[in-house]
XYZ file of C-alpha atoms in Angstrom:
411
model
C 29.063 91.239 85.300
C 29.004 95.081 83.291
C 28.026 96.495 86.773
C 30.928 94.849 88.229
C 33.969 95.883 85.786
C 32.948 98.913 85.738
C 33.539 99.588 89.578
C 37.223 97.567 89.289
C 38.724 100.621 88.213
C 40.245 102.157 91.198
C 41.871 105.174 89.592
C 38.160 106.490 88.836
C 35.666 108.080 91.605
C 33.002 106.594 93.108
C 30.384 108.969 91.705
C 31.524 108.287 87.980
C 31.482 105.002 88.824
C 27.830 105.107 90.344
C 26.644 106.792 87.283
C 28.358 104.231 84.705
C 26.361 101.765 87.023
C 22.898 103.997 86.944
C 23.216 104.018 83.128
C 24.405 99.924 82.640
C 21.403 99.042 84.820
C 18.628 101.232 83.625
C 19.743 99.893 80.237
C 19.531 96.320 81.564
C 16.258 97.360 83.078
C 14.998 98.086 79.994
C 16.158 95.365 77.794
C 14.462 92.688 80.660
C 11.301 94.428 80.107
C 10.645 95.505 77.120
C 12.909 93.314 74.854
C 12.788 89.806 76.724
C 10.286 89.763 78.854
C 9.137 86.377 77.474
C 12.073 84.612 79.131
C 11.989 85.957 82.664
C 8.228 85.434 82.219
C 9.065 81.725 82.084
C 11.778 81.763 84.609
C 11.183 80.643 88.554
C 11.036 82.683 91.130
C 10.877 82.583 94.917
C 8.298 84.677 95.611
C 4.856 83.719 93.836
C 3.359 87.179 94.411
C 6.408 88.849 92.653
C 6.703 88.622 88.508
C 10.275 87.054 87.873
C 11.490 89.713 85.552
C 10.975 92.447 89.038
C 12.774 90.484 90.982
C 15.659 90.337 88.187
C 15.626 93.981 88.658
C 15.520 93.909 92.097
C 18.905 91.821 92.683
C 20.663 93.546 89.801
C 19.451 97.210 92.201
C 20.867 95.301 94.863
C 24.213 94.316 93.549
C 24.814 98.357 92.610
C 24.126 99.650 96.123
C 26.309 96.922 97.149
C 29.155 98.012 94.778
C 28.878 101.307 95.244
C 29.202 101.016 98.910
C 32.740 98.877 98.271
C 33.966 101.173 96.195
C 32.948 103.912 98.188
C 34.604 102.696 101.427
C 37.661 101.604 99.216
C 38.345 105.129 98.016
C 37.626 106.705 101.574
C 40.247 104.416 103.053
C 42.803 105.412 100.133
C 41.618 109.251 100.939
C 42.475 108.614 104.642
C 45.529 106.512 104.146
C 46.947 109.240 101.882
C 46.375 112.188 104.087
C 48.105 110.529 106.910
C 51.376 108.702 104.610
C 51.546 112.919 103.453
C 51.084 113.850 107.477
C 53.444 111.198 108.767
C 56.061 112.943 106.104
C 55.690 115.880 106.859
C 56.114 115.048 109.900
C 59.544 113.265 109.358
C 60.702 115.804 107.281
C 59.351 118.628 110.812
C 61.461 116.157 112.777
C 64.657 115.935 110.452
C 64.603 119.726 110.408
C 64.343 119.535 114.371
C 66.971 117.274 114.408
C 69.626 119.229 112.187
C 68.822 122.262 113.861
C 69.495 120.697 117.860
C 72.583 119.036 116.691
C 73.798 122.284 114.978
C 73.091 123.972 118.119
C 74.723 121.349 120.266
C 77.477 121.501 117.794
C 78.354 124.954 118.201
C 78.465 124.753 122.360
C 80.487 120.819 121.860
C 82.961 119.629 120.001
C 81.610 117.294 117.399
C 83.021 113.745 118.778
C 81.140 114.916 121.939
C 78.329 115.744 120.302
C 77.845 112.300 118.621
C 77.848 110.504 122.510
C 75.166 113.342 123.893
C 72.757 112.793 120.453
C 73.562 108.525 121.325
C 72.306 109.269 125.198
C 75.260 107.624 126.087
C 76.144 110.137 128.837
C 72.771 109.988 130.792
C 73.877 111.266 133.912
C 77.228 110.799 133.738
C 80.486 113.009 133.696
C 82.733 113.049 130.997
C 86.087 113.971 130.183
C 89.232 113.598 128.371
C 93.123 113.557 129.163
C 95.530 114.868 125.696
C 99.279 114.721 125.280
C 100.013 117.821 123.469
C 97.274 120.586 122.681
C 97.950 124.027 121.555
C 96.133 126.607 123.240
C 95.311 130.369 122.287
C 94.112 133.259 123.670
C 93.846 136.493 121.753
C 92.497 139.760 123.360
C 91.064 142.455 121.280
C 92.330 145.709 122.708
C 91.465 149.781 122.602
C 87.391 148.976 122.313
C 85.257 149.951 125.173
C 81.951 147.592 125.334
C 80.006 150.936 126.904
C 81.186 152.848 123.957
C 81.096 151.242 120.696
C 78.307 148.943 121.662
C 78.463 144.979 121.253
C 77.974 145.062 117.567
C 81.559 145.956 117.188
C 82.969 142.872 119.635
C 80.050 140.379 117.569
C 81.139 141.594 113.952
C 84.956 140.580 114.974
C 83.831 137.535 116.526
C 82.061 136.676 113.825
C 85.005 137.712 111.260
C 87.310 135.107 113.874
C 84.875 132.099 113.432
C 84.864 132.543 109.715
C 88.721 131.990 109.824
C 88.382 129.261 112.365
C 85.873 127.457 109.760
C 88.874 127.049 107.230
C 90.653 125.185 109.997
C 89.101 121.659 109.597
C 89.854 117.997 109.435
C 92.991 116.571 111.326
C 94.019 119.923 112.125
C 90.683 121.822 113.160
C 90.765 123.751 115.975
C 87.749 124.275 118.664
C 86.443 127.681 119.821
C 86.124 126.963 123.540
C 84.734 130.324 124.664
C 84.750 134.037 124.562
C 85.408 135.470 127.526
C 84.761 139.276 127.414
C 87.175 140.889 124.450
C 89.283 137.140 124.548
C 88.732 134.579 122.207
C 89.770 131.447 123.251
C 90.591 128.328 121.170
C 92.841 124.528 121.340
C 94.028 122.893 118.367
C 94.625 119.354 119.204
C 91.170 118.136 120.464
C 90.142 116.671 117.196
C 90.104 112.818 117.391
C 88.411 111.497 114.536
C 91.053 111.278 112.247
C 93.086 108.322 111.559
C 96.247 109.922 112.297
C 96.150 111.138 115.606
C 98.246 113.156 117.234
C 99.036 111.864 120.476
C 97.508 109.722 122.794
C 93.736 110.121 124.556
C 91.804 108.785 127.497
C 88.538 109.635 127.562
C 86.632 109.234 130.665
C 83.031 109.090 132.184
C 81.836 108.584 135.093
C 78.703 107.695 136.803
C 76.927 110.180 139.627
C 73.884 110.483 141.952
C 72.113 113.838 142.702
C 71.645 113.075 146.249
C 74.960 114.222 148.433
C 76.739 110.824 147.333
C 78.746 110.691 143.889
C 79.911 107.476 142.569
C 82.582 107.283 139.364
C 82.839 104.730 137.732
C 85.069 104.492 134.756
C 83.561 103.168 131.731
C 86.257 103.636 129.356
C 90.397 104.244 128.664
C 92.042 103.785 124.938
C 94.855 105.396 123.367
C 94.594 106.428 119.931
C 98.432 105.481 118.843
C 100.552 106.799 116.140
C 100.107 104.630 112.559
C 102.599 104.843 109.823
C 105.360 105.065 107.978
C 108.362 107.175 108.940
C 110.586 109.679 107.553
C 108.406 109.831 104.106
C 110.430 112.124 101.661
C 108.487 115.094 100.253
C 108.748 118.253 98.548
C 106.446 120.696 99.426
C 105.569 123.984 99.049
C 106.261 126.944 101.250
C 104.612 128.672 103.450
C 106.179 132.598 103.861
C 105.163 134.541 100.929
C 101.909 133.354 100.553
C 98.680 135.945 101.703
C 95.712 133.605 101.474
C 97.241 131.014 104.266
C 94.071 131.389 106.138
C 91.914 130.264 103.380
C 94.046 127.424 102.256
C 94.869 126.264 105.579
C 94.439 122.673 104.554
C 96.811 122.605 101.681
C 99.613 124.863 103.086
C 102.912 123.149 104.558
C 106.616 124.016 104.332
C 109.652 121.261 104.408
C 110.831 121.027 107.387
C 113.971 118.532 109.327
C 111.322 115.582 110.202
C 109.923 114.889 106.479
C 105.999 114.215 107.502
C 102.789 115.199 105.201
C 101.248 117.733 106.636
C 98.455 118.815 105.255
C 96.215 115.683 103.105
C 92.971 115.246 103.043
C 93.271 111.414 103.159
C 94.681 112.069 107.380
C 97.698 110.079 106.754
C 99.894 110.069 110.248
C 101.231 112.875 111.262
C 103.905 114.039 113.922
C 102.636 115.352 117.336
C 103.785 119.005 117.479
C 102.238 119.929 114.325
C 99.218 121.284 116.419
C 101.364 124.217 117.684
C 102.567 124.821 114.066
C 98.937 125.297 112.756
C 97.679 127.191 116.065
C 100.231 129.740 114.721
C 98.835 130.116 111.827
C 95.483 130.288 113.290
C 97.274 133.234 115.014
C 98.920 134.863 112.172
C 95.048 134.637 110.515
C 93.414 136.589 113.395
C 95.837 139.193 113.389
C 94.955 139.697 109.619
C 91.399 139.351 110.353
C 91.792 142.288 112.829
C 93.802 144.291 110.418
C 90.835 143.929 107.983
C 88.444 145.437 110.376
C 90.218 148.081 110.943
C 90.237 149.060 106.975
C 86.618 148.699 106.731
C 85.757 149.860 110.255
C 82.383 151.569 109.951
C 81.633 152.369 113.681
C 84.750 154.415 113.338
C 84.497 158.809 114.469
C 85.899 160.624 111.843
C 87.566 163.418 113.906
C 89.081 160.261 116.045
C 89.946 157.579 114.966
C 90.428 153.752 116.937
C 91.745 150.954 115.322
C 91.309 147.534 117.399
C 94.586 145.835 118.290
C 95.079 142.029 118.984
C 97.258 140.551 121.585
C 97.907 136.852 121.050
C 99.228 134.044 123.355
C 100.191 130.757 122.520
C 101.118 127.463 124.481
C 101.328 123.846 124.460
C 101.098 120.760 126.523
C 99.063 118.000 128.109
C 94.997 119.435 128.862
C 92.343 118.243 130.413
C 89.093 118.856 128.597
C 85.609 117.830 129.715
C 81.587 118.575 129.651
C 80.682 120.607 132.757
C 76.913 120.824 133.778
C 73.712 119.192 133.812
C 71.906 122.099 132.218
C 73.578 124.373 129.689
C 76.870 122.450 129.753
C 79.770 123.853 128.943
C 82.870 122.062 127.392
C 86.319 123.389 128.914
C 89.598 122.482 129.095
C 91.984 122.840 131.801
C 95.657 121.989 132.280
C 99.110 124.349 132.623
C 98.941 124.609 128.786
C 95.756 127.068 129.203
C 97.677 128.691 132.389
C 100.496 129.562 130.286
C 98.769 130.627 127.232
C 96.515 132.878 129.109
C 99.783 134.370 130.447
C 101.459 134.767 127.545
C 99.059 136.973 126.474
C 97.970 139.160 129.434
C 102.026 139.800 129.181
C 102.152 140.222 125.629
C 102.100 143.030 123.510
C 99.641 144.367 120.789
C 99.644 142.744 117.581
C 102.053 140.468 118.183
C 102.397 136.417 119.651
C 104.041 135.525 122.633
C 104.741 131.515 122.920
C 106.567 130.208 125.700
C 110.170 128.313 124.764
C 109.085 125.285 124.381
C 106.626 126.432 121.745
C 109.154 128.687 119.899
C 111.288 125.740 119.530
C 108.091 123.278 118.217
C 107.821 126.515 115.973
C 111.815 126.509 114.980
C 111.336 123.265 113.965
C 108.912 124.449 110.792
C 111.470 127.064 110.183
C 109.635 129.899 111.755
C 111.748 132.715 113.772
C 110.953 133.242 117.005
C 112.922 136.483 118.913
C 113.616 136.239 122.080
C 111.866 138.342 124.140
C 113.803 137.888 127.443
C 112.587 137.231 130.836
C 108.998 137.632 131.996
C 107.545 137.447 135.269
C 104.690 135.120 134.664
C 102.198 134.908 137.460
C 102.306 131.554 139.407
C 105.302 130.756 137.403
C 107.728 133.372 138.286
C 110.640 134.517 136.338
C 109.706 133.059 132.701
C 111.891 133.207 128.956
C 109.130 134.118 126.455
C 109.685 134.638 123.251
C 107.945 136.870 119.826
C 106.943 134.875 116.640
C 108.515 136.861 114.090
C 105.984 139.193 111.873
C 107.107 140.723 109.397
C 104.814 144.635 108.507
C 103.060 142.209 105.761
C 101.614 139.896 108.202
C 103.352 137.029 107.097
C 106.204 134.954 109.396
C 109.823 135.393 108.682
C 111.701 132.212 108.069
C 114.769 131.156 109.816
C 117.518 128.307 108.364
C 117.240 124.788 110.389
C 120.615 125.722 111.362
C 120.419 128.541 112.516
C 120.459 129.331 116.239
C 118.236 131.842 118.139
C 119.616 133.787 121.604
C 119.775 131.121 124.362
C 117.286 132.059 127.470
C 119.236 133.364 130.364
């Protein structure tokens, strides 16, 4: 009984445990003979040949090899079964860090609703695309760098310096860098379709294909994200012109305009569908401070003469068509005669200012800011085109204009 209590307690090695056992048995050894060896000399035994009180000692030797062997095997399973619970975590933790690190790469090539259905393998050989009602597109063009003279760490630093304003444009509003495309940045606000107040509507489509010679669609899915809410909510709130950090706060910034909405709330309460060209502006206005910034703490710049990057900024909006091209390496693009315009407003623009086609300048008149006409342009595949200037003023900031006022009529 001594022999086994004293190898119950699992929180103690085997080998203290064999030598509590050595010492309880030699002492039991030595009570049986020298102590009472008059009982076990009276006790029966089965073996005739063997004195009683031996063959005590000879069950009681037994019964320690036996526990020792338990307790032995008990602790080398705990051994084992802790190495591999602490390699199985590690292993978790190898994979959760594998994880993170594929779906912030995926991340930065998709947009993140697309991301979610590639990590779900729900578009296993399939295409997939999406039809909006109103997106506002961008394209800004850094000007007077040469790639084969200042290097690429010059284009990556104001890349870079453009993403970090593009990260304060998040939630409802966010906007998506689609792709740069030599010195052109290129980005949509409008794509975003996660938030309970949605724009406008969406279809989003996928469809089914072989890689032999035949192609199959199949369409898998339509819905339409409508418009929830309550109309013509009365608020105060406060303006945007005269304020510098815009950029930063570009979730808390509105300005009151003729259709009383919310603009900017965390809580995505419905909101009206033009607003997208209203904050791609902004977006805008943000670069072109971004760019001026550079140029104040240009580095790369010689002394004995001096170039200062300029930024030439077009903006339109309209139904897109946006969608995951390739197999390998795929690409998300959008396409529609929003892009085509904004890509022509600004290889017809001018530096350091935004050109916006009419029917964004008067989206834009609608949140008070003054757009000058411009006059015609000859816009290729469009022809003769009205384009208009959003109004900067030598501080970066817009210049307001009175909901009643009126701005020159195109020709």
């Amino acid at each position: 009984m001594s022999l086994l209590i004293s190898f119950l307690f699992s929180g103690i090695t085997y080998i203290i445990k064999m030598c509590v056992g050595l010492i309880i048995l030699m002492t039991y050894i030595t009570i049986i003979l020298l102590l009472y060896d008059f009982i076990y000399e009276r006790s029966s035994s089965t073996n005739i040949n063997i004195l009683p009180e031996y063959t005590h000692i000879f069950v009681s030797c037994i019964s320690l090899v036996a526990f020792h062997l338990i307790s032995r095997q008990k602790e080398f399973i705990a051994r084992v079964d802790y190495y591999w619970k602490r390699e199985l975590k590690k292993k978790q933790e190898n994979a959760k860090l594998t994880n993170e690190t594929i779906s912030r790469l995926v991340g930065n090539i998709l947009p993140t609703h697309i991301v979610d259905i590639y990590m779900d393998n729900q578009l296993s050989n399939k295409l997939y695309y999406e039809e909006y009602s109103n997106v506002a597109v961008l394209f800004a063009t850094i000007l007077n760098f040469d790639i084969e003279v200042v290097g690429m760490r010059v284009l990556n630093e104001i890349i870079c310096d453009f993403d970090g304003v593009l990260s304060t444009f998040k939630g409802v509003y966010k906007i998506e860098k689609i792709k740069v495309a030599g010195w052109t940045y290129m980005a949509a606000c409008g794509l975003n379709t996660t938030g309970t107040g949605h724009r406008g509507s969406v279809e989003r489509h996928s469809s089914t294909f072989s890689f032999a010679l035949n192609f199959r669609r199949e369409s898998v899915g339509e819905f339409a994200d409508k418009e929830k809410g309550s109309a013509n909510k009365q608020e105060n709130l406060s303006e945007l012109f005269g304020a510098a950090q815009d950029s930063e706060k570009a979730s808390a910034t509105s300005i009151t305009r003729r259709r009383s909405v919310r603009m900017f709330n965390d809580e995505e309460e419905p909101i009206i569908d033009d607003d997208v060209v209203f904050v791609m502006a902004r977006f805008g206005m943000s670069l072109l401070r971004a760019m001026s910034k550079f140029n104040k703490h240009n580095l790369y710049n010689d002394k004995d003469n001096p170039v200062n990057g300029d930024l030439r900024i077009g903006i339109a909006n309209g139904p897109v068509m946006a969608g995951v091209v390739g197999l390998y390496k795929p690409h998300y693009d959008i396409w529609g005669n929003a892009v085509n315009m904004a890509s022509r407003m600004d290889s017809t623009g001018v530096a350091n200012t935004i050109q916006v086609t009419e029917e964004t300048a008067n989206i834009l008149k609608q949140h008070e800011i003054k757009c000058r006409y411009r006059g015609i342009t000859n816009v290729k595949g469009r022809g003769p085109t009205p384009t208009y200037f959003v109004d900067i003023d030598k501080h970066l900031k817009f210049r307001r204009t009175r909901t009643d006022e009126t701005e020159p009529q195109s020709e």
